């Protein structure tokens, strides 16, 4: 099938940061992330929230979507998948700072949130 082929062949890619002279932050939410519990095989659902300050490269959104969908049938723990995703994002984009929060839906009356960071966040002064 077309979608499955796209997901299987998908790789994380980046494009050049259009403004390396300014620190700015990018926020991306993925409310439909799924993987499988390595013990029960039951599906785990999560909202992933990425915030990062790009260095010389910016993560491409469609590539992220395909990459994240590749976990749908994979048996992997909450902790392992969160760390794997941030490691892969760091490897391809080398951000100044990045944070990934994986907020898993409750299952069996247990709610888990995993948050991992890398790099040093530069303070941004926003006046609204």
XYZ file of C-alpha atoms in Angstrom:
128
model
C 0.000 0.000 0.000
C 1.098 3.557 -0.732
C 1.083 4.821 2.887
C 2.878 1.781 4.270
C 5.548 2.068 1.559
C 6.046 5.767 2.364
C 6.428 5.001 6.075
C 8.820 2.087 5.458
C 11.056 4.150 3.148
C 10.797 7.378 5.144
C 13.881 8.931 6.693
C 14.368 12.038 8.772
C 15.587 14.933 6.657
C 16.337 18.587 7.274
C 16.611 21.800 5.312
C 18.930 24.757 5.939
C 17.916 27.081 8.747
C 16.686 30.242 7.000
C 17.979 32.484 9.803
C 21.032 31.277 11.714
C 21.717 34.776 13.075
C 18.663 34.679 15.389
C 17.693 32.274 18.139
C 14.116 31.089 17.741
C 12.092 28.161 18.941
C 10.011 25.657 16.994
C 7.166 23.732 18.664
C 5.578 20.689 17.051
C 2.807 18.490 18.484
C 1.971 14.966 17.337
C -1.313 13.967 19.037
C -1.642 10.534 17.408
C 1.632 8.729 18.176
C 1.344 4.984 18.697
C 3.642 2.090 19.491
C 3.090 -1.233 21.246
C 3.827 -2.335 24.785
C 6.801 -4.737 24.691
C 5.223 -6.915 27.393
C 1.539 -7.153 26.471
C 1.565 -6.146 22.800
C -1.295 -3.737 23.493
C -1.148 -0.383 21.720
C 0.183 2.658 23.570
C -1.092 6.070 22.489
C 0.696 9.343 23.202
C 0.904 12.994 22.363
C 4.471 13.945 21.507
C 5.536 17.558 22.003
C 8.814 18.699 20.489
C 10.357 22.079 21.193
C 13.717 22.983 19.778
C 16.037 25.801 18.825
C 17.605 24.989 15.464
C 21.273 25.392 14.755
C 22.065 25.190 11.037
C 19.260 22.753 10.098
C 15.486 22.516 10.569
C 13.605 19.207 10.738
C 11.217 18.668 7.811
C 7.652 18.018 8.996
C 6.495 15.337 6.534
C 9.671 13.351 7.194
C 8.999 13.543 10.952
C 5.425 12.329 10.405
C 6.560 9.306 8.375
C 9.355 8.527 10.850
C 6.998 8.633 13.838
C 4.430 6.436 12.073
C 7.120 3.768 11.698
C 6.738 3.005 15.429
C 3.069 2.009 15.082
C 3.719 -1.773 15.086
C 6.967 -1.709 17.077
C 7.102 -3.207 20.575
C 9.061 -0.655 22.620
C 8.836 0.853 26.104
C 7.806 4.448 26.752
C 11.278 5.288 28.014
C 13.126 3.636 25.131
C 10.974 5.139 22.377
C 11.232 8.665 23.821
C 15.023 8.466 24.046
C 15.333 6.850 20.594
C 13.279 9.600 18.964
C 15.242 12.455 20.527
C 18.547 10.722 19.704
C 17.510 10.408 16.053
C 16.357 14.049 15.916
C 19.709 15.164 17.393
C 21.675 12.983 14.976
C 20.106 14.509 11.849
C 19.554 18.128 12.920
C 22.172 18.964 15.599
C 19.915 21.515 17.353
C 21.183 24.089 19.843
C 18.562 22.769 22.260
C 15.755 20.230 22.021
C 13.108 18.846 24.371
C 10.757 15.956 23.715
C 7.779 15.241 25.938
C 5.917 11.968 25.425
C 2.572 12.138 27.220
C 1.118 8.618 27.096
C -2.606 8.024 27.518
C -3.549 6.277 30.761
C -3.745 2.504 30.577
C -4.627 0.347 33.569
C -5.134 3.522 35.629
C -1.486 4.604 35.071
C -0.510 7.837 33.304
C 3.098 8.232 32.191
C 4.899 11.292 30.842
C 8.535 11.091 29.750
C 10.483 14.318 29.150
C 14.032 14.411 27.752
C 16.250 17.374 26.835
C 19.539 17.950 25.063
C 21.705 21.055 24.739
C 21.402 24.488 26.276
C 18.266 26.544 25.780
C 18.837 30.194 24.929
C 16.335 32.491 26.591
C 14.045 34.250 24.162
C 12.401 37.491 25.144
C 8.975 37.617 23.640
C 6.867 40.724 23.922
C 3.236 40.198 22.990
